mmCIF file of C-alpha atoms in Angstrom:
data_model
loop_
_atom_site.group_PDB
_atom_site.id
_atom_site.type_symbol
_atom_site.label_atom_id
_atom_site.label_comp_id
_atom_site.label_asym_id
_atom_site.label_seq_id
_atom_site.Cartn_x
_atom_site.Cartn_y
_atom_site.Cartn_z
ATOM 1 C CA MET T 1 -36.795 -2.958 -60.238
ATOM 2 C CA GLN T 2 -33.029 -2.385 -60.421
ATOM 3 C CA LEU T 3 -33.503 1.033 -58.706
ATOM 4 C CA HIS T 4 -35.213 -0.747 -55.876
ATOM 5 C CA LYS T 5 -32.597 -3.223 -55.358
ATOM 6 C CA VAL T 6 -29.836 -0.440 -55.094
ATOM 7 C CA LYS T 7 -31.970 1.466 -52.635
ATOM 8 C CA THR T 8 -32.478 -1.790 -50.514
ATOM 9 C CA ALA T 9 -28.731 -2.593 -50.536
ATOM 10 C CA SER T 10 -27.657 1.044 -49.720
ATOM 11 C CA VAL T 11 -30.242 0.981 -46.691
ATOM 12 C CA ARG T 12 -28.612 -2.539 -45.796
ATOM 13 C CA ALA T 13 -25.253 -1.041 -45.906
ATOM 14 C CA ASN T 14 -26.171 1.892 -43.716
ATOM 15 C CA ARG T 15 -27.606 0.056 -41.249
ATOM 16 C CA ARG T 16 -24.569 -2.335 -41.067
ATOM 17 C CA ARG T 17 -22.276 0.689 -40.738
ATOM 18 C CA SER T 18 -24.397 2.405 -37.989
ATOM 19 C CA ILE T 19 -24.229 -0.934 -36.430
ATOM 20 C CA ARG T 20 -20.605 -0.944 -36.463
ATOM 21 C CA VAL T 21 -20.148 2.774 -35.246
ATOM 22 C CA ASN T 22 -22.581 2.029 -32.360
ATOM 23 C CA SER T 23 -20.481 -1.024 -31.754
ATOM 24 C CA ARG T 24 -17.261 1.007 -31.482
ATOM 25 C CA THR T 25 -18.984 3.681 -29.546
ATOM 26 C CA TRP T 26 -20.336 1.257 -26.796
ATOM 27 C CA ALA T 27 -17.195 -0.818 -26.645
ATOM 28 C CA PRO T 28 -15.135 0.790 -24.197
ATOM 29 C CA TYR T 29 -17.988 0.883 -21.924
ATOM 30 C CA TRP T 30 -18.686 -2.827 -22.165
ATOM 31 C CA PHE T 31 -14.652 -3.177 -21.326
ATOM 32 C CA VAL T 32 -14.815 -1.027 -18.399
ATOM 33 C CA LEU T 33 -18.310 -2.365 -16.773
ATOM 34 C CA PRO T 34 -16.557 -5.474 -15.322
ATOM 35 C CA PHE T 35 -14.627 -2.898 -13.096
ATOM 36 C CA ILE T 36 -17.561 -0.463 -12.648
ATOM 37 C CA PHE T 37 -19.593 -3.509 -10.933
ATOM 38 C CA SER T 38 -16.616 -4.620 -8.769
ATOM 39 C CA PHE T 39 -16.084 -0.998 -7.543
ATOM 40 C CA LEU T 40 -19.547 -0.846 -6.597
ATOM 41 C CA ILE T 41 -19.871 -4.185 -5.037
ATOM 42 C CA PHE T 42 -16.582 -4.750 -3.285
ATOM 43 C CA PHE T 43 -15.825 -1.051 -2.385
ATOM 44 C CA ALA T 44 -18.715 1.539 -2.832
ATOM 45 C CA TYR T 45 -21.313 -0.472 -0.701
ATOM 46 C CA PRO T 46 -19.108 -1.979 1.953
ATOM 47 C CA LEU T 47 -17.957 1.826 2.455
ATOM 48 C CA PHE T 48 -21.530 2.968 2.572
ATOM 49 C CA ARG T 49 -22.412 0.355 4.974
ATOM 50 C CA ALA T 50 -19.638 0.914 7.216
ATOM 51 C CA GLY T 51 -20.462 4.582 7.228
ATOM 52 C CA MET T 52 -23.885 3.704 8.072
ATOM 53 C CA MET T 53 -22.687 1.244 10.977
ATOM 54 C CA SER T 54 -20.417 3.744 12.498
ATOM 55 C CA PHE T 55 -23.573 5.689 13.700
ATOM 56 C CA GLN T 56 -25.565 2.533 15.074
ATOM 57 C CA GLN T 57 -25.169 0.099 17.974
ATOM 58 C CA VAL T 58 -24.915 -3.295 16.103
ATOM 59 C CA LEU T 59 -26.004 -6.157 18.049
ATOM 60 C CA PRO T 60 -27.071 -9.502 16.775
ATOM 61 C CA GLY T 61 -30.955 -8.772 15.751
ATOM 62 C CA ASP T 62 -30.593 -5.325 17.247
ATOM 63 C CA VAL T 63 -29.496 -2.406 15.642
ATOM 64 C CA GLN T 64 -30.222 1.087 17.167
ATOM 65 C CA PHE T 65 -29.298 4.428 15.826
ATOM 66 C CA VAL T 66 -26.861 6.240 18.248
ATOM 67 C CA GLY T 67 -25.782 9.198 16.181
ATOM 68 C CA LEU T 68 -22.250 10.289 16.989
ATOM 69 C CA GLU T 69 -21.675 8.330 20.131
ATOM 70 C CA HIS T 70 -19.014 6.080 18.706
ATOM 71 C CA TYR T 71 -17.191 9.017 17.386
ATOM 72 C CA SER T 72 -17.667 10.958 20.618
ATOM 73 C CA LYS T 73 -15.452 7.867 22.370
ATOM 74 C CA LEU T 74 -13.143 7.687 19.807
ATOM 75 C CA TRP T 75 -10.086 9.600 21.083
ATOM 76 C CA ASN T 76 -9.202 7.272 24.386
ATOM 77 C CA ALA T 77 -5.752 5.962 25.203
ATOM 78 C CA ASP T 78 -5.960 2.798 23.222
ATOM 79 C CA PHE T 79 -6.983 4.956 19.814
ATOM 80 C CA ARG T 80 -4.281 7.293 20.616
ATOM 81 C CA ALA T 81 -1.539 4.411 21.231
ATOM 82 C CA ALA T 82 -2.849 2.617 17.778
ATOM 83 C CA LEU T 83 -2.700 5.818 15.981
ATOM 84 C CA TRP T 84 0.770 6.730 17.216
ATOM 85 C CA ASN T 85 2.285 3.151 16.492
ATOM 86 C CA SER T 86 0.642 3.352 13.047
ATOM 87 C CA THR T 87 2.152 6.708 12.107
ATOM 88 C CA ARG T 88 5.825 5.876 13.682
ATOM 89 C CA TYR T 89 5.670 2.726 11.512
ATOM 90 C CA THR T 90 4.691 4.527 8.412
ATOM 91 C CA PHE T 91 7.439 7.003 8.876
ATOM 92 C CA TRP T 92 10.285 4.407 9.532
ATOM 93 C CA THR T 93 8.884 2.266 6.655
ATOM 94 C CA LEU T 94 8.758 5.506 4.507
ATOM 95 C CA LEU T 95 12.542 6.048 5.307
ATOM 96 C CA LEU T 96 13.523 2.413 4.417
ATOM 97 C CA LEU T 97 11.246 1.319 1.753
ATOM 98 C CA VAL T 98 11.772 4.612 -0.637
ATOM 99 C CA PRO T 99 15.407 5.717 -1.141
ATOM 100 C CA VAL T 100 16.927 1.901 -0.291
ATOM 101 C CA PRO T 101 15.157 0.315 -3.059
ATOM 102 C CA MET T 102 15.826 3.168 -5.548
ATOM 103 C CA VAL T 103 19.402 2.791 -4.862
ATOM 104 C CA LEU T 104 19.410 -1.004 -5.123
ATOM 105 C CA ALA T 105 17.474 -0.849 -8.226
ATOM 106 C CA VAL T 106 19.689 1.570 -9.896
ATOM 107 C CA LEU T 107 22.992 -0.797 -8.924
ATOM 108 C CA LEU T 108 21.140 -3.915 -10.443
ATOM 109 C CA ASN T 109 20.312 -1.924 -13.266
ATOM 110 C CA SER T 110 24.100 -1.244 -13.977
ATOM 111 C CA SER T 111 25.746 -3.544 -16.458
ATOM 112 C CA ARG T 112 28.883 -3.609 -14.370
ATOM 113 C CA MET T 113 26.903 -5.202 -11.956
ATOM 114 C CA MET T 114 27.755 -8.749 -11.204
ATOM 115 C CA ALA T 115 25.286 -11.365 -10.844
ATOM 116 C CA ARG T 116 22.329 -9.140 -11.301
ATOM 117 C CA ASN T 117 19.762 -11.616 -11.833
ATOM 118 C CA LEU T 118 20.814 -13.602 -8.646
ATOM 119 C CA PHE T 119 20.463 -10.313 -5.978
ATOM 120 C CA ARG T 120 17.145 -9.463 -8.010
ATOM 121 C CA SER T 121 15.919 -12.912 -7.411
ATOM 122 C CA ALA T 122 17.059 -13.006 -4.011
ATOM 123 C CA LEU T 123 15.754 -9.604 -3.034
ATOM 124 C CA PHE T 124 12.236 -10.565 -4.536
ATOM 125 C CA ILE T 125 11.711 -13.915 -2.899
ATOM 126 C CA PRO T 126 10.948 -12.451 0.443
ATOM 127 C CA ALA T 127 7.822 -10.867 -1.542
ATOM 128 C CA LEU T 128 6.635 -14.353 -2.257
ATOM 129 C CA THR T 129 6.505 -15.694 1.476
ATOM 130 C CA SER T 130 3.822 -15.659 3.562
ATOM 131 C CA VAL T 131 3.340 -12.945 6.096
ATOM 132 C CA VAL T 132 2.158 -15.438 8.444
ATOM 133 C CA VAL T 133 5.230 -17.475 8.270
ATOM 134 C CA ALA T 134 7.371 -14.557 8.228
ATOM 135 C CA GLY T 135 5.574 -13.369 11.030
ATOM 136 C CA VAL T 136 6.245 -16.592 12.834
ATOM 137 C CA VAL T 137 9.908 -16.393 12.030
ATOM 138 C CA PHE T 138 10.818 -13.182 12.853
ATOM 139 C CA ARG T 139 9.038 -13.774 16.204
ATOM 140 C CA LEU T 140 11.789 -16.464 16.897
ATOM 141 C CA ILE T 141 14.101 -14.313 15.591
ATOM 142 C CA PHE T 142 13.390 -11.504 18.141
ATOM 143 C CA GLY T 143 12.458 -13.707 20.939
ATOM 144 C CA GLU T 144 13.819 -12.662 24.401
ATOM 145 C CA LEU T 145 16.004 -15.842 24.890
ATOM 146 C CA ASP T 146 19.933 -15.692 24.685
ATOM 147 C CA GLY T 147 19.668 -18.278 22.252
ATOM 148 C CA ALA T 148 17.523 -16.305 19.523
ATOM 149 C CA LEU T 149 19.119 -15.158 16.683
ATOM 150 C CA MET T 150 19.329 -11.310 17.336
ATOM 151 C CA ASN T 151 20.399 -11.483 20.807
ATOM 152 C CA SER T 152 22.926 -14.012 19.909
ATOM 153 C CA ILE T 153 24.322 -11.457 17.410
ATOM 154 C CA LEU T 154 24.185 -8.857 20.233
ATOM 155 C CA ASN T 155 26.058 -11.351 22.676
ATOM 156 C CA ALA T 156 28.840 -11.567 19.980
ATOM 157 C CA PHE T 157 29.729 -7.946 20.207
ATOM 158 C CA GLY T 158 29.353 -7.839 24.143
ATOM 159 C CA ILE T 159 25.848 -6.234 24.318
ATOM 160 C CA PRO T 160 23.236 -7.897 26.411
ATOM 161 C CA SER T 161 20.177 -9.702 25.413
ATOM 162 C CA GLN T 162 17.090 -7.369 24.630
ATOM 163 C CA GLN T 163 13.785 -8.453 25.401
ATOM 164 C CA TRP T 164 12.540 -7.023 21.647
ATOM 165 C CA LEU T 165 9.023 -7.588 22.071
ATOM 166 C CA TYR T 166 8.093 -6.120 25.339
ATOM 167 C CA SER T 167 9.947 -2.242 24.564
ATOM 168 C CA SER T 168 8.320 0.360 22.293
ATOM 169 C CA SER T 169 11.286 1.121 20.470
ATOM 170 C CA LEU T 170 12.787 -2.243 20.014
ATOM 171 C CA ALA T 171 9.621 -3.765 18.846
ATOM 172 C CA MET T 172 9.219 -0.918 16.180
ATOM 173 C CA VAL T 173 12.538 -1.792 14.825
ATOM 174 C CA ALA T 174 11.370 -5.443 14.728
ATOM 175 C CA LEU T 175 8.127 -4.319 12.882
ATOM 176 C CA VAL T 176 10.493 -1.965 10.351
ATOM 177 C CA VAL T 177 13.072 -4.677 9.791
ATOM 178 C CA LEU T 178 10.140 -7.284 8.999
ATOM 179 C CA ALA T 179 8.573 -4.737 6.511
ATOM 180 C CA GLY T 180 11.998 -4.044 5.028
ATOM 181 C CA TRP T 181 12.591 -7.825 4.367
ATOM 182 C CA ARG T 182 9.316 -8.356 2.839
ATOM 183 C CA TRP T 183 8.446 -5.010 0.759
ATOM 184 C CA MET T 184 12.124 -4.290 -0.112
ATOM 185 C CA GLY T 185 12.321 -6.361 -3.542
ATOM 186 C CA ILE T 186 8.699 -5.254 -4.866
ATOM 187 C CA ASN T 187 9.597 -1.661 -4.350
ATOM 188 C CA MET T 188 12.954 -2.223 -5.980
ATOM 189 C CA LEU T 189 11.202 -3.975 -9.049
ATOM 190 C CA TYR T 190 9.046 -0.840 -9.580
ATOM 191 C CA PHE T 191 12.123 1.291 -9.464
ATOM 192 C CA LEU T 192 13.442 -1.211 -11.751
ATOM 193 C CA SER T 193 10.639 -1.313 -14.643
ATOM 194 C CA ALA T 194 11.180 2.609 -14.370
ATOM 195 C CA LEU T 195 14.748 2.642 -15.011
ATOM 196 C CA GLN T 196 14.032 0.810 -18.324
ATOM 197 C CA SER T 197 12.055 3.876 -19.567
ATOM 198 C CA ILE T 198 14.612 6.439 -19.110
ATOM 199 C CA PRO T 199 16.229 7.233 -22.591
ATOM 200 C CA LYS T 200 19.849 6.275 -22.628
ATOM 201 C CA ASP T 201 20.405 9.589 -24.819
ATOM 202 C CA LEU T 202 20.601 11.664 -21.656
ATOM 203 C CA TYR T 203 23.081 9.698 -20.118
ATOM 204 C CA GLU T 204 25.289 9.498 -23.067
ATOM 205 C CA ALA T 205 24.902 13.529 -23.202
ATOM 206 C CA ALA T 206 25.762 13.712 -19.705
ATOM 207 C CA ASP T 207 29.196 11.381 -20.102
ATOM 208 C CA ILE T 208 29.933 14.023 -23.080
ATOM 209 C CA ASP T 209 29.907 17.017 -20.780
ATOM 210 C CA GLY T 210 31.682 15.283 -18.121
ATOM 211 C CA ALA T 211 29.082 14.538 -15.404
ATOM 212 C CA GLY T 212 30.065 11.997 -12.531
ATOM 213 C CA VAL T 213 27.954 9.000 -11.340
ATOM 214 C CA MET T 214 26.374 10.996 -8.664
ATOM 215 C CA ARG T 215 25.755 13.959 -10.784
ATOM 216 C CA LYS T 216 23.940 11.636 -13.075
ATOM 217 C CA PHE T 217 22.068 10.045 -10.561
ATOM 218 C CA THR T 218 20.601 13.413 -8.930
ATOM 219 C CA SER T 219 20.238 15.253 -12.130
ATOM 220 C CA ILE T 220 18.670 12.505 -14.409
ATOM 221 C CA THR T 221 17.666 9.326 -12.883
ATOM 222 C CA VAL T 222 15.941 11.017 -9.503
ATOM 223 C CA PRO T 223 13.753 13.405 -11.605
ATOM 224 C CA MET T 224 12.798 10.675 -14.226
ATOM 225 C CA LEU T 225 11.929 8.467 -11.459
ATOM 226 C CA LYS T 226 9.748 11.047 -9.869
ATOM 227 C CA PRO T 227 6.293 9.348 -11.013
ATOM 228 C CA ILE T 228 7.018 6.081 -9.763
ATOM 229 C CA THR T 229 8.438 7.402 -6.882
ATOM 230 C CA ILE T 230 5.248 9.142 -5.828
ATOM 231 C CA TYR T 231 3.521 5.775 -6.596
ATOM 232 C CA VAL T 232 5.852 3.852 -4.070
ATOM 233 C CA ILE T 233 5.321 6.399 -1.285
ATOM 234 C CA THR T 234 1.725 6.112 -1.676
ATOM 235 C CA ILE T 235 1.878 2.594 -1.420
ATOM 236 C CA THR T 236 3.978 2.594 1.306
ATOM 237 C CA LEU T 237 1.726 5.439 3.194
ATOM 238 C CA TYR T 238 -1.329 3.066 2.516
ATOM 239 C CA GLY T 239 0.774 -0.038 3.675
ATOM 240 C CA GLY T 240 2.076 1.523 6.665
ATOM 241 C CA TYR T 241 -1.490 2.609 7.898
ATOM 242 C CA ALA T 242 -3.169 -0.530 7.039
ATOM 243 C CA MET T 243 -0.234 -2.667 8.704
ATOM 244 C CA PHE T 244 -1.868 -5.454 10.775
ATOM 245 C CA THR T 245 -0.878 -8.966 10.159
ATOM 246 C CA GLU T 246 2.687 -8.461 11.187
ATOM 247 C CA SER T 247 1.749 -7.151 14.308
ATOM 248 C CA TYR T 248 -0.642 -9.834 15.080
ATOM 249 C CA MET T 249 1.742 -12.552 14.149
ATOM 250 C CA LEU T 250 4.922 -10.920 16.267
ATOM 251 C CA TRP T 251 2.881 -11.001 19.645
ATOM 252 C CA ALA T 252 1.015 -14.461 18.507
ATOM 253 C CA GLY T 253 -2.269 -13.046 18.169
ATOM 254 C CA LYS T 254 -2.551 -11.704 21.850
ATOM 255 C CA PRO T 255 -2.066 -8.154 23.152
ATOM 256 C CA SER T 256 0.950 -6.620 22.860
ATOM 257 C CA PRO T 257 2.448 -5.346 26.239
ATOM 258 C CA GLN T 258 1.255 -1.828 26.972
ATOM 259 C CA ASN T 259 -0.143 -1.657 23.461
ATOM 260 C CA ILE T 260 3.255 -1.349 22.003
ATOM 261 C CA GLY T 261 2.260 -3.225 18.657
ATOM 262 C CA LEU T 262 -1.363 -1.870 18.690
ATOM 263 C CA THR T 263 -2.144 -0.540 15.422
ATOM 264 C CA MET T 264 -4.828 1.464 13.887
ATOM 265 C CA VAL T 265 -6.172 -1.967 11.800
ATOM 266 C CA GLY T 266 -5.493 -4.017 14.674
ATOM 267 C CA TYR T 267 -7.864 -1.665 17.148
ATOM 268 C CA ILE T 268 -10.602 -2.122 14.412
ATOM 269 C CA TYR T 269 -10.024 -6.119 14.678
ATOM 270 C CA GLN T 270 -9.837 -5.874 18.460
ATOM 271 C CA GLN T 271 -13.345 -3.570 18.948
ATOM 272 C CA GLY T 272 -14.965 -5.216 15.916
ATOM 273 C CA PHE T 273 -14.332 -8.985 16.176
ATOM 274 C CA GLN T 274 -13.018 -9.551 19.611
ATOM 275 C CA TYR T 275 -15.554 -7.462 21.557
ATOM 276 C CA PHE T 276 -18.153 -7.436 18.958
ATOM 277 C CA ASN T 277 -18.606 -3.715 19.155
ATOM 278 C CA LEU T 278 -19.119 -3.571 15.383
ATOM 279 C CA GLY T 279 -20.386 0.245 15.273
ATOM 280 C CA PHE T 280 -17.227 1.491 17.136
ATOM 281 C CA GLY T 281 -14.951 -0.504 14.822
ATOM 282 C CA ALA T 282 -16.659 0.715 11.889
ATOM 283 C CA ALA T 283 -16.126 4.572 13.443
ATOM 284 C CA ILE T 284 -12.335 3.571 13.471
ATOM 285 C CA GLY T 285 -12.431 2.400 10.042
ATOM 286 C CA ILE T 286 -13.876 5.477 8.902
ATOM 287 C CA THR T 287 -11.640 7.868 10.918
ATOM 288 C CA LEU T 288 -8.610 5.775 9.372
ATOM 289 C CA LEU T 289 -9.970 6.150 5.911
ATOM 290 C CA VAL T 290 -10.248 9.735 6.355
ATOM 291 C CA ILE T 291 -6.721 10.274 8.102
ATOM 292 C CA THR T 292 -5.103 8.183 5.028
ATOM 293 C CA LEU T 293 -7.011 10.275 2.505
ATOM 294 C CA LEU T 294 -5.798 13.874 4.130
ATOM 295 C CA ILE T 295 -1.981 12.342 4.463
ATOM 296 C CA SER T 296 -2.250 11.052 1.093
ATOM 297 C CA MET T 297 -3.456 14.387 -0.809
ATOM 298 C CA LEU T 298 -1.071 16.582 1.493
ATOM 299 C CA GLN T 299 1.620 14.031 0.030
ATOM 300 C CA LEU T 300 0.512 14.288 -3.712
ATOM 301 C CA THR T 301 0.258 18.203 -3.202
ATOM 302 C CA VAL T 302 3.710 18.644 -1.877
ATOM 303 C CA LEU T 303 5.273 16.398 -4.502
ATOM 304 C CA GLY T 304 3.492 18.669 -7.048
ATOM 305 C CA MET T 305 0.937 16.073 -8.528
ATOM 306 C CA PHE T 306 -1.868 18.700 -9.055
ATOM 307 C CA ARG T 307 0.121 21.097 -10.482
ATOM 308 C CA LYS T 308 -0.403 21.901 -14.276
ATOM 309 C CA GLU T 309 2.630 21.226 -16.621
ATOM 310 C CA ASP T 310 4.130 24.294 -18.143
#
């Protein structure tokens, strides 16, 4: 009888141990399950439907398969203008929103900097502002009248007023200034957080060796910031080609003169929701996805993200 009780207790203990082991084995999968469901519902399925739609003519109650017809009509003047504007915008925002926030973060991370928290807050506040409100304000700032803020500044230096939103190059200036004002603080925050992880021993060793400020910046700070720099470049690339609201608000939702403010996402919106050409809009979206993916992969390859560590 005693032996039977011991065997029963042993079986129960093994069963409880097995349940605990199984729970530990499956726990990670339960934790990632919400992400997997979210990915499938909100990314994979819409992407699949957009891919299907790009081969269809979609009208209310009538869906017809048209093959590659939308892609054959893709290379038109409006598409080229949208691609050119998005590429120019992405290029200028990369030049503005990667090196400048890095330098600002280094300055605001220095213990010698006065009122660091004040400057950090001042630079980050634009990120909390609605892009719609910012677009309206910048439309007034870059207005064509003499009383607009930018024209008032030009007039103060003896330069005649400009029609900012009627010229391709000046409109790009307005878009890039708006992007810089809005996203500078966020990118600076990324660099500030990365600066906290750099060991101070490296700077102390550099001080002993007599390295100057620039030498420490180029030999320690920049290499140690490489992972976050790649991340900032990647999100800036994505943000550049995904830009829509800024352009939409600067021209008050109307077509810009000679498509100087038309972007790739703006072209999708125009074809899909203004002209109800959903199939063609889906083809533009798939093309934009491929372009962005190729550029991102090229950028990551050039920056050595796929290179094996020695």
